């Protein structure tokens, strides 16, 4: 087999040794890109921050991988880990909220949809919040609101920049108006952070919608986004229903927001840490000349 | 104000028994008049029964019935209240960014001798007006106009009175294109920085982020039959129940009434409505609103700008229910 053939095989899922390949996918040795179908050696994929080297598709990553990708080794210090959601409204739809919470907590090992902490990026201290879309669609209830507010307050007190990786369907309906009010609470904390001349950078990832877009996602001093992620206020289906028309191509994509002036830059995930560190350095107070 | 006297009332389905009783009273009266019989005693009793029935109905409204009252086509609008409660008022237009949204209006006014800025969502008074005003669903330009007016109030040290009455912020292609999320977000943060008292009142429907976009204040008041929701019960039902027909169940579960929100410590004060709802007696309702606003303003008056901002933050800072355990 020539080297070219080997590359060909590596890229095409329909290659002759398909069965063994499928076994290797099952073993996790190889990963098929869900966008272009190319086969990627899983180790390489992980080294590339789970971005397809072929088509730049960003495969979703979650809390632990984000921390590994963004924070210098052994510098991560989680805060407020003991906050847990309750069921303040006694809410039940087809299933009680309590049961939903317990199931998703068992499945993900997370207490709620955001993890917060402080750590270093290229040696620069920062406060970091990471939303996790697996936990009820990254929805924002009391715990998400409280943890982000405490993170921002901690950053204000300790003169730290804040970075929030956004991924959310919006406010969590199961906590009713308590969820809506978290939008205001977090925005109030950001106002105090801003008054202290500290830097806040939200990173918008797939998807960032609803009440998160209408609050902290859009309040960055600088707003970054991952390529092709969906960013919007209203859901696409809602807009289609109210307007009874097809939406334009690329509507509510990161690229669409960039071209309309609502995002500063689109940054591929492998470059995210370096970009954030660069921005923090550029906004750090300079030592004055003696 | 709306003048309901010369217009046929618009009945809600749960008001039917009351309408039937009133119909019967007038029939009996007519019959008695024709036959020259004195039925004043019976009429008197039936009328007392009608008053009692109206009270019973309006004291035990379900959340979805309350939504009907909150969305009643004759319910007084922001403009109605502003005109009714202010000594003088001048509407101001435009967001200074290229838009003047008719779904969100505002201007400078005098309330009991004192200059204030008033603004709010504006629903239409009839179908044609409603189309022009996009049913009170504001666009980014509306939220930016509101912010511009609030900054004006801050600049000239005038209290801000906002009136919330919207099914939600407008969800359309243009709204997204011009940054609906950014416009609302900006207001949420900036309202914490204003040096003047802010009182927000839900006069009808408080629809989600579109309501909150002018709803960050030192006081949140709500009329008795108003509702305030994280998502419309219709949308909530279709997402969580996968059945839009379950809207009344969703309305129940979401805790959207003034009484519920008082219990959750989101709301500061419930403004009572005349029996039959605000539209049954708009003049009296406006008086209740005016008294409520003046009372709350005089509570806030002694506070310095720094105290106002700090209390405003602490008020929102407290909202949320969770458990914190030592593991
Ligand atoms: Zn690919």
Coordinates of C-alpha atoms and ligand atoms in Angstrom, one line a residue:
Chain A
X1 CA 0.0 0.0 0.0
X2 CA 1.4 3.3 -1.0
X3 CA 1.4 6.2 1.4
X4 CA -1.2 7.9 -0.8
X5 CA -3.5 4.9 -0.5
X6 CA -3.0 4.9 3.2
X7 CA -4.1 8.5 3.4
X8 CA -7.0 7.8 1.1
X9 CA -8.1 4.9 3.3
X10 CA -7.7 7.0 6.4
X11 CA -10.1 9.6 4.9
X12 CA -12.8 7.5 3.3
X13 CA -15.2 5.6 5.4
X14 CA -16.1 3.2 2.6
X15 CA -12.6 1.8 2.3
X16 CA -12.0 -2.0 1.8
X17 CA -11.1 -2.8 5.4
X18 CA -14.3 -1.2 6.5
X19 CA -15.2 -3.8 9.1
X20 CA -12.0 -3.5 11.0
X21 CA -12.3 0.2 10.8
X22 CA -15.7 0.1 12.3
X23 CA -14.4 -2.1 15.1
X24 CA -11.7 0.5 15.7
X25 CA -14.3 3.3 15.8
X26 CA -16.2 1.3 18.4
X27 CA -12.9 0.9 20.3
X28 CA -12.5 4.7 20.2
X29 CA -9.2 4.5 18.3
X30 CA -10.7 6.3 15.3
X31 CA -13.4 9.0 15.2
X32 CA -15.5 9.9 12.2
X33 CA -16.1 13.6 11.7
X34 CA -19.8 14.1 11.8
X35 CA -19.5 17.0 9.3
X36 CA -17.3 15.7 6.5
X37 CA -17.1 12.0 7.3
X38 CA -13.3 11.8 7.3
X39 CA -11.7 9.3 9.7
X40 CA -9.5 10.9 12.3
X41 CA -7.1 9.1 14.6
X42 CA -8.7 10.0 18.0
X43 CA -5.4 10.9 19.6
X44 CA -4.8 13.5 16.8
X45 CA -8.3 14.8 17.2
X46 CA -7.9 15.3 20.9
X47 CA -4.5 17.0 20.3
X48 CA -6.4 19.4 17.9
X49 CA -8.9 20.3 20.6
X50 CA -11.6 18.1 18.9
X51 CA -11.6 20.1 15.8
X52 CA -11.6 18.2 12.5
X53 CA -8.3 18.9 10.8
X54 CA -10.0 18.3 7.4
X55 CA -13.0 20.7 7.5
X56 CA -12.5 22.6 10.8
X57 CA -15.7 21.2 12.2
X58 CA -15.8 21.8 16.0
X59 CA -17.0 18.7 17.7
X60 CA -18.7 19.6 21.0
X61 CA -16.5 19.5 24.1
X62 CA -17.5 19.8 27.7
X63 CA -16.4 21.0 31.1
X64 CA -13.3 18.8 31.8
X65 CA -11.9 19.0 28.3
X66 CA -12.4 22.8 28.3
X67 CA -10.4 23.1 31.5
X68 CA -7.6 21.0 30.0
X69 CA -7.6 23.0 26.8
X70 CA -7.7 26.4 28.5
X71 CA -6.0 26.2 31.9
X72 CA -2.3 25.6 32.6
X73 CA -1.7 22.2 34.2
X74 CA -2.3 22.0 37.9
X75 CA -3.5 25.6 38.3
X76 CA -7.3 25.0 38.2
X77 CA -9.1 25.8 41.4
X78 CA -12.9 25.2 41.3
X79 CA -15.1 27.4 43.5
X80 CA -18.6 27.0 44.9
X81 CA -18.8 23.4 44.0
X82 CA -21.3 22.6 46.6
X83 CA -24.2 24.6 45.1
X84 CA -27.0 22.3 44.0
X85 CA -30.4 23.0 42.4
X86 CA -33.7 22.4 44.2
X87 CA -37.2 22.5 42.9
X88 CA -38.6 25.9 44.1
X89 CA -41.8 25.7 42.1
X90 CA -42.6 22.0 42.6
X91 CA -42.5 21.9 38.8
X92 CA -43.7 19.0 36.8
X93 CA -44.3 18.7 33.1
X94 CA -44.4 15.2 31.7
X95 CA -41.9 14.4 34.4
X96 CA -41.1 16.1 37.8
X97 CA -38.2 18.5 37.6
X98 CA -36.7 16.7 40.7
X99 CA -36.5 13.5 38.7
X100 CA -35.0 15.3 35.7
X101 CA -32.4 16.8 37.8
X102 CA -31.4 13.5 39.5
X103 CA -31.2 11.7 36.2
X104 CA -29.0 14.3 34.5
X105 CA -26.8 14.6 37.6
X106 CA -26.2 10.9 37.5
X107 CA -25.6 10.8 33.8
X108 CA -23.2 13.8 33.6
X109 CA -21.7 13.7 37.1
X110 CA -22.4 17.5 37.3
X111 CA -24.4 19.3 39.9
X112 CA -25.7 21.8 37.4
X113 CA -25.0 23.4 34.1
X114 CA -22.0 25.6 34.9
X115 CA -18.6 25.0 36.5
X116 CA -16.6 28.0 37.8
X117 CA -13.2 28.5 39.2
X118 CA -9.9 30.3 38.9
X119 CA -6.8 29.2 37.0
X120 CA -3.9 30.4 34.9
X121 CA -3.7 30.8 31.1
X122 CA -0.1 31.1 30.0
X123 CA 0.7 32.1 33.5
X124 CA -2.0 34.8 33.7
X125 CA -4.7 34.4 36.4
X126 CA -8.3 34.5 35.3
X127 CA -11.8 33.6 36.6
X128 CA -13.4 31.1 34.3
X129 CA -17.0 29.9 33.9
X130 CA -17.8 26.9 31.7
X131 CA -21.4 26.2 30.7
X132 CA -22.2 22.5 29.9
X133 CA -24.8 21.9 27.2
X134 CA -25.3 18.3 28.3
X135 CA -26.9 19.5 31.6
X136 CA -30.5 20.3 30.5
X137 CA -29.3 22.2 27.4
X138 CA -27.0 24.4 29.5
X139 CA -30.2 26.1 30.8
X140 CA -29.8 28.9 33.3
X141 CA -31.6 28.5 36.6
X142 CA -30.8 29.7 40.2
X143 CA -27.6 27.7 40.5
X144 CA -26.1 28.9 37.1
X145 CA -27.1 32.5 38.0
X146 CA -25.6 32.3 41.5
X147 CA -22.4 30.6 40.5
X148 CA -21.7 33.0 37.7
X149 CA -22.5 36.0 40.0
X150 CA -20.2 34.7 42.7
X151 CA -17.5 34.1 40.0
X152 CA -17.8 37.7 38.8
X153 CA -17.8 39.1 42.3
X154 CA -14.7 37.0 43.2
X155 CA -13.0 38.4 40.1
X156 CA -14.0 42.0 41.0
X157 CA -12.6 41.6 44.5
X158 CA -9.4 40.0 43.3
X159 CA -8.9 42.2 40.2
X160 CA -9.2 39.3 37.7
X161 CA -10.5 39.1 34.2
X162 CA -13.6 37.0 33.6
X163 CA -14.0 34.5 30.8
X164 CA -17.3 32.6 30.3
X165 CA -17.6 29.8 27.8
X166 CA -21.3 30.1 26.8
X167 CA -23.4 27.2 25.7
X168 CA -27.0 27.4 26.6
X169 CA -30.6 27.2 25.3
X170 CA -31.5 30.1 27.7
X171 CA -33.4 30.4 30.9
X172 CA -34.5 27.2 32.6
X173 CA -38.3 27.1 32.4
X174 CA -38.6 24.7 35.4
X175 CA -37.5 27.4 37.8
X176 CA -39.9 30.0 36.3
X177 CA -39.3 33.7 36.9
X178 CA -36.4 32.9 39.3
X179 CA -34.5 31.9 36.1
X180 CA -35.4 35.1 34.2
X181 CA -34.1 37.2 37.1
X182 CA -30.7 35.5 37.0
X183 CA -30.2 37.5 33.7
X184 CA -30.4 40.7 35.7
X185 CA -28.4 39.4 38.6
X186 CA -25.4 38.4 36.5
X187 CA -25.6 41.6 34.5
X188 CA -25.6 43.6 37.7
X189 CA -22.4 41.8 38.8
X190 CA -20.9 42.5 35.4
X191 CA -21.6 46.2 35.9
X192 CA -19.6 46.2 39.1
X193 CA -16.7 44.3 37.4
X194 CA -16.8 46.9 34.6
X195 CA -16.7 49.8 37.0
X196 CA -13.4 48.3 38.3
X197 CA -12.0 48.5 34.7
X198 CA -11.6 44.8 34.5
X199 CA -11.8 42.7 31.4
X200 CA -14.7 40.4 30.6
X201 CA -14.6 38.1 27.5
X202 CA -17.5 35.7 26.8
X203 CA -16.7 33.0 24.3
X204 CA -19.8 32.0 22.4
X205 CA -20.0 28.3 21.5
X206 CA -22.7 26.1 20.0
X207 CA -25.4 27.0 20.8
X208 CA -25.8 30.4 22.6
X209 CA -29.4 31.5 22.6
X210 CA -32.3 33.0 24.5
X211 CA -31.8 34.6 27.9
X212 CA -28.0 33.9 27.8
X213 CA -27.7 35.9 24.6
X214 CA -29.9 38.6 26.0
X215 CA -27.6 39.0 29.0
X216 CA -24.0 38.0 29.7
X217 CA -23.2 36.5 26.3
X218 CA -23.6 40.0 24.7
X219 CA -22.0 42.0 27.5
X220 CA -18.3 41.3 26.8
X221 CA -15.8 44.0 26.5
X222 CA -14.6 41.7 23.7
X223 CA -16.8 38.9 22.4
X224 CA -15.3 35.8 20.8
X225 CA -17.1 33.0 19.0
X226 CA -16.3 29.5 17.8
X227 CA -16.7 29.0 14.0
X228 CA -20.2 28.2 12.7
X229 CA -21.8 28.1 16.1
X230 CA -25.5 29.2 16.5
X231 CA -25.9 32.5 18.3
X232 CA -29.3 34.1 18.6
X233 CA -32.0 35.5 20.8
X234 CA -35.1 33.8 19.4
X235 CA -35.2 30.2 18.3
X236 CA -35.1 29.6 14.5
X237 CA -38.3 27.7 14.6
X238 CA -40.1 30.5 16.5
X239 CA -39.0 33.0 13.9
X240 CA -40.0 30.7 11.0
X241 CA -43.4 30.2 12.6
X242 CA -44.1 33.9 13.2
X243 CA -42.9 34.9 9.8
X244 CA -44.0 31.9 7.8
X245 CA -40.9 32.1 5.6
X246 CA -37.6 30.3 5.2
X247 CA -34.6 31.9 7.0
X248 CA -31.6 33.2 5.1
X249 CA -28.6 30.8 4.8
X250 CA -26.2 31.2 7.7
X251 CA -28.7 33.1 9.8
X252 CA -27.7 33.3 13.4
X253 CA -24.3 31.8 12.8
X254 CA -21.1 33.2 14.3
X255 CA -20.2 34.5 10.9
X256 CA -23.5 36.2 10.5
X257 CA -23.1 38.0 13.8
X258 CA -19.5 38.9 12.9
X259 CA -20.7 40.5 9.7
X260 CA -23.4 42.4 11.5
X261 CA -21.0 43.8 14.1
X262 CA -22.0 41.8 17.2
X263 CA -18.9 39.6 17.6
X264 CA -15.3 40.8 17.6
X265 CA -13.6 37.7 16.3
X266 CA -14.2 34.1 15.4
X267 CA -11.5 31.9 16.9
X268 CA -10.9 28.3 16.2
X269 CA -10.6 26.2 19.3
X270 CA -7.0 25.2 19.0
X271 CA -6.1 29.0 19.0
X272 CA -8.6 29.9 21.8
X273 CA -6.2 29.7 24.7
X274 CA -3.5 31.7 23.0
X275 CA -6.0 34.3 21.9
X276 CA -7.5 34.8 25.4
X277 CA -4.0 35.0 26.9
X278 CA -3.0 37.6 24.3
X279 CA -6.1 39.7 25.1
X280 CA -5.5 39.5 28.8
X281 CA -1.9 40.6 28.3
X282 CA -3.0 43.5 26.1
X283 CA -5.4 44.7 28.7
X284 CA -3.1 44.3 31.7
X285 CA -1.9 47.6 33.3
X286 CA 1.6 48.4 32.2
X287 CA 4.3 49.1 34.7
X288 CA 4.9 52.8 34.6
X289 CA 8.4 53.9 33.7
X290 CA 10.5 55.0 36.6
Chain B
X1 CA -58.6 56.9 29.0
X2 CA -60.7 54.2 27.4
X3 CA -64.3 55.0 27.7
X4 CA -66.1 51.7 28.0
X5 CA -69.5 53.3 28.5
X6 CA -70.4 53.8 24.9
X7 CA -68.8 50.5 23.7
X8 CA -70.2 47.0 23.9
X9 CA -68.2 45.1 26.6
X10 CA -65.9 42.3 25.4
X11 CA -66.7 39.3 27.5
X12 CA -64.2 36.6 28.5
X13 CA -65.5 33.0 28.6
X14 CA -65.5 32.8 32.4
X15 CA -67.6 36.0 32.6
X16 CA -70.5 34.2 30.8
X17 CA -72.5 33.3 34.0
X18 CA -72.3 36.9 35.0
X19 CA -73.5 38.1 31.6
X20 CA -76.4 35.7 31.8
X21 CA -77.4 36.9 35.2
X22 CA -77.3 40.5 34.1
X23 CA -79.3 39.6 31.0
X24 CA -81.9 38.1 33.2
X25 CA -82.1 41.2 35.4
X26 CA -82.8 43.4 32.4
X27 CA -85.4 41.0 31.1
X28 CA -87.3 40.9 34.4
X29 CA -87.1 44.7 34.5
X30 CA -88.6 45.0 31.0
X31 CA -91.4 42.5 31.7
X32 CA -92.2 44.3 35.0
X33 CA -92.3 47.6 33.2
X34 CA -94.6 46.3 30.5
X35 CA -97.0 44.8 33.0
X36 CA -96.7 47.6 35.5
X37 CA -95.5 45.3 38.3
X38 CA -93.2 46.3 41.1
X39 CA -90.2 43.9 41.1
X40 CA -87.7 46.3 42.7
X41 CA -87.1 43.9 45.7
X42 CA -86.3 41.0 43.4
X43 CA -84.1 43.1 41.1
X44 CA -82.3 44.4 44.1
X45 CA -81.6 40.9 45.3
X46 CA -80.5 39.8 41.8
X47 CA -78.2 42.8 41.5
X48 CA -76.6 42.0 44.8
X49 CA -76.1 38.4 43.6
X50 CA -74.4 39.8 40.4
X51 CA -72.0 41.8 42.5
X52 CA -71.2 38.8 44.6
X53 CA -70.8 36.6 41.6
X54 CA -68.4 39.1 39.9
X55 CA -66.3 39.2 43.1
X56 CA -66.3 35.4 43.4
X57 CA -65.2 35.0 39.8
X58 CA -62.4 37.6 40.0
X59 CA -61.1 36.4 43.3
X60 CA -60.5 32.9 42.1
X61 CA -59.2 33.3 38.7
X62 CA -56.9 30.6 37.5
X63 CA -53.5 31.6 36.0
X64 CA -54.7 31.1 32.5
X65 CA -57.8 33.1 33.2
X66 CA -55.6 35.9 34.6
X67 CA -53.7 35.8 31.3
X68 CA -57.0 36.5 29.5
X69 CA -57.6 39.5 31.8
X70 CA -54.0 40.7 31.3
X71 CA -54.4 40.4 27.5
X72 CA -57.9 41.9 27.5
X73 CA -58.2 44.2 24.4
X74 CA -59.7 46.9 26.5
X75 CA -57.1 46.7 29.3
X76 CA -55.5 50.2 29.7
X77 CA -52.2 50.6 27.9
X78 CA -49.0 52.4 28.8
X79 CA -50.2 55.5 26.9
X80 CA -53.5 55.4 28.7
X81 CA -51.9 55.4 32.1
X82 CA -49.3 58.0 31.2
X83 CA -52.0 60.4 30.0
X84 CA -54.2 59.6 33.0
X85 CA -51.6 60.0 35.8
X86 CA -49.4 62.9 34.5
X87 CA -50.1 66.6 34.9
X88 CA -48.4 67.1 31.5
X89 CA -46.4 64.9 29.1
X90 CA -44.5 65.0 25.9
X91 CA -43.7 61.9 23.9
X92 CA -40.1 61.7 22.7
X93 CA -39.1 59.7 19.7
X94 CA -36.2 57.7 18.3
X95 CA -33.2 55.6 19.5
X96 CA -30.7 57.9 17.7
X97 CA -29.4 54.8 15.9
X98 CA -31.9 54.9 13.0
X99 CA -35.1 53.6 14.5
X100 CA -38.2 54.8 16.3
X101 CA -40.1 51.7 17.5
X102 CA -43.8 52.4 18.0
X103 CA -44.0 49.2 20.2
X104 CA -42.1 51.0 22.9
X105 CA -43.0 54.6 23.7
X106 CA -41.7 57.1 26.2
X107 CA -41.1 60.7 27.1
X108 CA -40.9 63.4 29.7
X109 CA -43.8 64.1 32.0
X110 CA -44.8 65.8 35.3
X111 CA -46.2 63.6 38.0
X112 CA -47.7 65.5 40.9
X113 CA -45.6 68.5 40.1
X114 CA -42.4 66.6 39.6
X115 CA -40.5 65.9 36.3
X116 CA -40.1 62.2 35.5
X117 CA -39.3 60.0 32.5
X118 CA -42.0 57.5 31.7
X119 CA -41.7 54.7 29.1
X120 CA -43.2 51.4 28.3
X121 CA -44.4 48.8 25.8
X122 CA -47.3 50.0 23.8
X123 CA -50.0 47.6 22.5
X124 CA -52.5 48.9 20.0
X125 CA -56.0 50.1 21.0
X126 CA -57.6 48.4 18.0
X127 CA -56.6 45.9 15.4
X128 CA -55.1 48.4 13.0
X129 CA -53.2 50.2 15.8
X130 CA -52.0 46.8 17.1
X131 CA -50.5 45.9 13.8
X132 CA -48.7 49.3 13.7
X133 CA -47.4 48.7 17.2
X134 CA -46.5 45.1 16.5
X135 CA -48.7 44.0 19.4
X136 CA -46.4 45.5 21.9
X137 CA -43.4 43.4 20.8
X138 CA -40.5 45.8 20.8
X139 CA -37.5 45.6 18.4
X140 CA -33.9 46.3 19.3
X141 CA -34.6 49.9 18.4
X142 CA -37.3 50.0 21.1
X143 CA -34.9 48.8 23.8
X144 CA -32.3 51.3 22.6
X145 CA -34.9 54.1 22.7
X146 CA -35.8 53.1 26.2
X147 CA -32.1 53.2 27.2
X148 CA -31.6 56.6 25.6
X149 CA -34.6 57.9 27.6
X150 CA -33.3 56.4 30.8
X151 CA -29.9 57.9 30.3
X152 CA -31.7 61.2 29.8
X153 CA -33.4 60.7 33.1
X154 CA -30.1 60.0 34.7
X155 CA -28.6 63.1 33.2
X156 CA -31.3 65.4 34.4
X157 CA -31.9 63.6 37.7
X158 CA -35.5 62.5 37.0
X159 CA -37.0 59.3 38.4
X160 CA -37.8 56.6 35.8
X161 CA -41.2 54.9 35.7
X162 CA -41.4 52.0 33.3
X163 CA -44.6 50.1 32.3
X164 CA -44.3 46.5 31.2
X165 CA -46.9 45.1 28.8
X166 CA -45.5 42.8 26.1
X167 CA -46.0 39.2 25.0
X168 CA -42.2 39.2 24.5
X169 CA -39.5 40.9 22.5
X170 CA -40.0 40.7 18.8
X171 CA -38.7 37.5 17.3
X172 CA -38.0 38.3 13.6
X173 CA -35.2 38.3 11.1
X174 CA -34.6 42.0 11.5
X175 CA -34.7 41.8 15.3
X176 CA -31.8 39.3 15.2
X177 CA -30.0 41.2 12.5
X178 CA -30.0 44.4 14.6
X179 CA -29.1 42.6 17.8
X180 CA -32.2 41.9 19.9
X181 CA -30.0 40.0 22.4
X182 CA -27.4 42.8 22.7
X183 CA -30.1 45.5 23.0
X184 CA -31.8 43.8 26.0
X185 CA -28.5 42.7 27.6
X186 CA -27.2 46.3 27.4
X187 CA -30.2 47.6 29.2
X188 CA -30.0 45.0 32.0
X189 CA -26.4 46.0 32.8
X190 CA -26.8 49.7 32.3
X191 CA -29.9 50.0 34.5
X192 CA -27.7 49.1 37.4
X193 CA -25.6 52.1 36.8
X194 CA -28.3 54.8 36.8
X195 CA -28.3 57.3 39.7
X196 CA -32.1 57.9 39.8
X197 CA -35.0 55.9 41.3
X198 CA -36.4 53.3 38.9
X199 CA -39.9 51.8 39.4
X200 CA -41.1 49.2 37.0
X201 CA -44.8 48.2 36.9
X202 CA -46.2 45.2 35.1
X203 CA -49.5 46.6 33.9
X204 CA -50.5 43.7 31.7
X205 CA -48.3 40.9 30.3
X206 CA -44.7 40.7 31.3
X207 CA -43.2 38.5 28.6
X208 CA -39.7 37.2 29.4
X209 CA -36.6 39.0 28.4
X210 CA -38.6 41.5 26.5
X211 CA -40.2 42.6 29.8
X212 CA -37.0 42.5 31.8
X213 CA -35.3 44.8 29.2
X214 CA -37.1 47.7 30.9
X215 CA -37.7 45.9 34.2
X216 CA -34.5 46.3 36.3
X217 CA -35.5 48.8 39.0
X218 CA -35.5 49.6 42.7
X219 CA -39.1 48.5 42.9
X220 CA -41.2 46.0 40.9
X221 CA -45.0 46.5 41.1
X222 CA -47.6 44.4 39.5
X223 CA -51.3 44.8 39.0
X224 CA -53.4 42.1 40.6
X225 CA -54.3 40.4 37.3
X226 CA -51.0 41.0 35.5
X227 CA -48.7 38.1 34.7
X228 CA -44.9 37.9 34.4
X229 CA -43.5 34.8 32.7
X230 CA -40.1 33.3 31.9
X231 CA -41.5 32.0 28.7
X232 CA -45.1 32.2 27.3
X233 CA -47.2 29.2 28.6
X234 CA -47.9 28.4 25.0
X235 CA -44.2 28.1 24.1
X236 CA -43.5 26.3 27.4
X237 CA -46.2 23.7 26.7
X238 CA -45.0 23.0 23.3
X239 CA -41.4 22.6 24.5
X240 CA -41.8 20.7 27.8
X241 CA -45.2 18.9 27.2
X242 CA -44.6 18.7 23.4
X243 CA -48.2 19.8 23.2
X244 CA -49.2 23.5 22.8
X245 CA -52.7 22.5 24.0
X246 CA -51.3 22.1 27.5
X247 CA -50.8 25.9 27.9
X248 CA -53.1 26.2 30.9
X249 CA -51.2 23.5 32.7
X250 CA -48.0 25.3 31.9
X251 CA -49.5 28.6 33.1
X252 CA -50.2 26.9 36.4
X253 CA -46.8 25.3 36.7
X254 CA -44.7 28.4 35.8
X255 CA -46.0 30.5 38.7
X256 CA -46.7 33.7 36.8
X257 CA -49.3 35.5 38.9
X258 CA -48.6 38.5 41.1
X259 CA -49.3 36.5 44.2
X260 CA -46.9 33.8 43.2
X261 CA -44.1 36.3 42.5
X262 CA -44.7 38.0 45.8
X263 CA -44.1 34.7 47.5
X264 CA -40.9 34.1 45.5
X265 CA -39.7 37.5 46.6
X266 CA -39.4 38.8 43.1
X267 CA -42.2 41.3 43.4
X268 CA -42.4 44.2 45.9
X269 CA -46.0 45.2 45.7
X270 CA -49.3 44.1 44.3
X271 CA -51.6 46.9 43.1
X272 CA -55.2 45.9 43.5
X273 CA -57.6 46.2 40.5
X274 CA -61.3 47.1 40.5
X275 CA -63.6 44.1 40.6
X276 CA -63.9 42.9 37.0
X277 CA -60.3 44.0 36.1
X278 CA -58.5 47.2 35.2
X279 CA -60.7 47.6 32.1
X280 CA -63.9 47.6 34.1
X281 CA -62.8 50.9 35.7
X282 CA -59.7 52.4 34.0
X283 CA -60.0 55.8 35.8
X284 CA -60.0 54.1 39.2
X285 CA -57.2 51.8 38.2
X286 CA -55.1 54.8 37.1
X287 CA -55.6 56.4 40.5
X288 CA -54.4 53.2 42.2
X289 CA -51.3 53.2 40.0
X290 CA -50.6 56.9 40.6
X291 CA -50.9 56.5 44.4
X292 CA -48.6 53.4 44.3
X293 CA -46.0 55.1 42.2
X294 CA -45.9 58.3 44.4
X295 CA -45.8 56.2 47.6
X296 CA -42.8 54.2 46.4
X297 CA -41.1 57.3 45.0
X298 CA -41.3 59.0 48.4
X299 CA -39.8 55.8 50.0
X300 CA -36.8 56.0 47.6
X301 CA -36.3 59.8 47.7
X302 CA -34.1 59.8 50.8
X303 CA -31.6 57.5 49.2
X304 CA -28.4 58.9 47.7
X305 CA -27.4 57.7 44.2
X306 CA -24.8 55.4 45.7
X307 CA -27.4 53.9 48.1
X308 CA -29.9 53.5 45.3
X309 CA -27.4 51.6 43.1
X310 CA -26.3 49.4 46.0
X311 CA -29.8 48.5 47.1
X312 CA -30.8 47.8 43.5
X313 CA -28.0 45.4 43.1
X314 CA -28.7 43.7 46.5
X315 CA -32.4 43.4 45.5
X316 CA -31.5 41.3 42.5
X317 CA -28.5 39.7 44.2
X318 CA -30.9 37.9 46.6
X319 CA -33.1 36.3 43.9
X320 CA -32.6 32.6 43.5
X321 CA -33.3 29.3 45.3
X322 CA -30.6 26.6 45.7
X323 CA -29.0 24.5 48.4
X324 CA -25.4 24.8 49.5
X325 CA -24.0 21.9 51.4
X326 CA -20.6 21.2 52.9
X327 CA -19.4 18.1 51.2
Ligands
LIG1 ZN1 -14.6 17.2 9.2

